[in-house]
């Protein structure tokens, strides 16, 4: 069974409240400069695809993530505010990057990459869209492990197109 050890940055889409930004944790307060620096560093990294070939960029981004995370030490980041639909901005997670990079095999490019978290229902779903009609969908159950850590375990996976569906065996676990 695989264990996820990747780093990822997500932004929740604007809805009725201001968008939320997180890298490995949701921060209640954070200076704009640390967040802006991180967003600037990942802006041209194609969700992490370019970072795989640039150790200096990876090092700078990880240091910026650590700086943002340090601002939230001691904060509760696993409460109801974690429940949202988060859009992937950057990751080192190799399976996600592989799917994003190779979406052309399905005659498309990867669209949005989302993580839908519902703390109350103890659910985390990963979604990679393939416009106009495809999706890779992975369901997970979650468990709050600490005020800043959520453990997850994959429970099902499916790859869908317009008129077909391939169930895949879920494997893996990790934490956010």
Short mmCIF file of C-alpha atoms in Angstrom, two decimals, residues 47 85 87-88 96 99-101 103-104 106 108-116 126-138 158-160:
data_model
loop_
_atom_site.label_atom_id
_atom_site.label_comp_id
_atom_site.label_asym_id
_atom_site.label_seq_id
_atom_site.Cartn_x
_atom_site.Cartn_y
_atom_site.Cartn_z
CA UNK A 47 1.02 22.78 -11.47
CA UNK A 85 -13.64 22.51 -2.99
CA UNK A 87 -8.28 23.82 -6.83
CA UNK A 88 -4.76 22.44 -7.22
CA UNK A 96 -1.27 13.45 -10.30
CA UNK A 99 -2.03 12.09 -15.28
CA UNK A 100 -1.90 15.86 -15.93
CA UNK A 101 1.07 15.51 -18.26
CA UNK A 103 -3.99 13.63 -20.62
CA UNK A 104 -3.25 13.95 -24.33
CA UNK A 106 -7.33 10.79 -24.15
CA UNK A 108 -7.54 16.32 -24.35
CA UNK A 109 -5.61 18.32 -21.80
CA UNK A 110 -6.18 18.08 -18.07
CA UNK A 111 -8.68 20.63 -16.85
CA UNK A 112 -9.21 21.53 -13.23
CA UNK A 113 -7.62 19.37 -10.56
CA UNK A 114 -9.75 19.57 -7.44
CA UNK A 115 -9.82 18.25 -3.93
CA UNK A 116 -13.25 18.23 -2.31
CA UNK A 126 -9.71 13.98 -5.70
CA UNK A 127 -10.98 15.00 -9.13
CA UNK A 128 -8.99 15.53 -12.33
CA UNK A 129 -11.17 16.80 -15.16
CA UNK A 130 -10.59 16.12 -18.86
CA UNK A 131 -12.77 18.54 -20.82
CA UNK A 132 -15.24 18.24 -22.27
CA UNK A 133 -16.52 14.96 -20.79
CA UNK A 134 -13.84 13.07 -18.87
CA UNK A 135 -12.92 12.76 -15.23
CA UNK A 136 -10.64 10.75 -12.97
CA UNK A 137 -12.33 10.52 -9.59
CA UNK A 138 -10.86 9.05 -6.38
CA UNK A 158 -12.92 5.53 -11.58
CA UNK A 159 -11.85 6.92 -14.94
CA UNK A 160 -14.86 8.15 -16.97
#
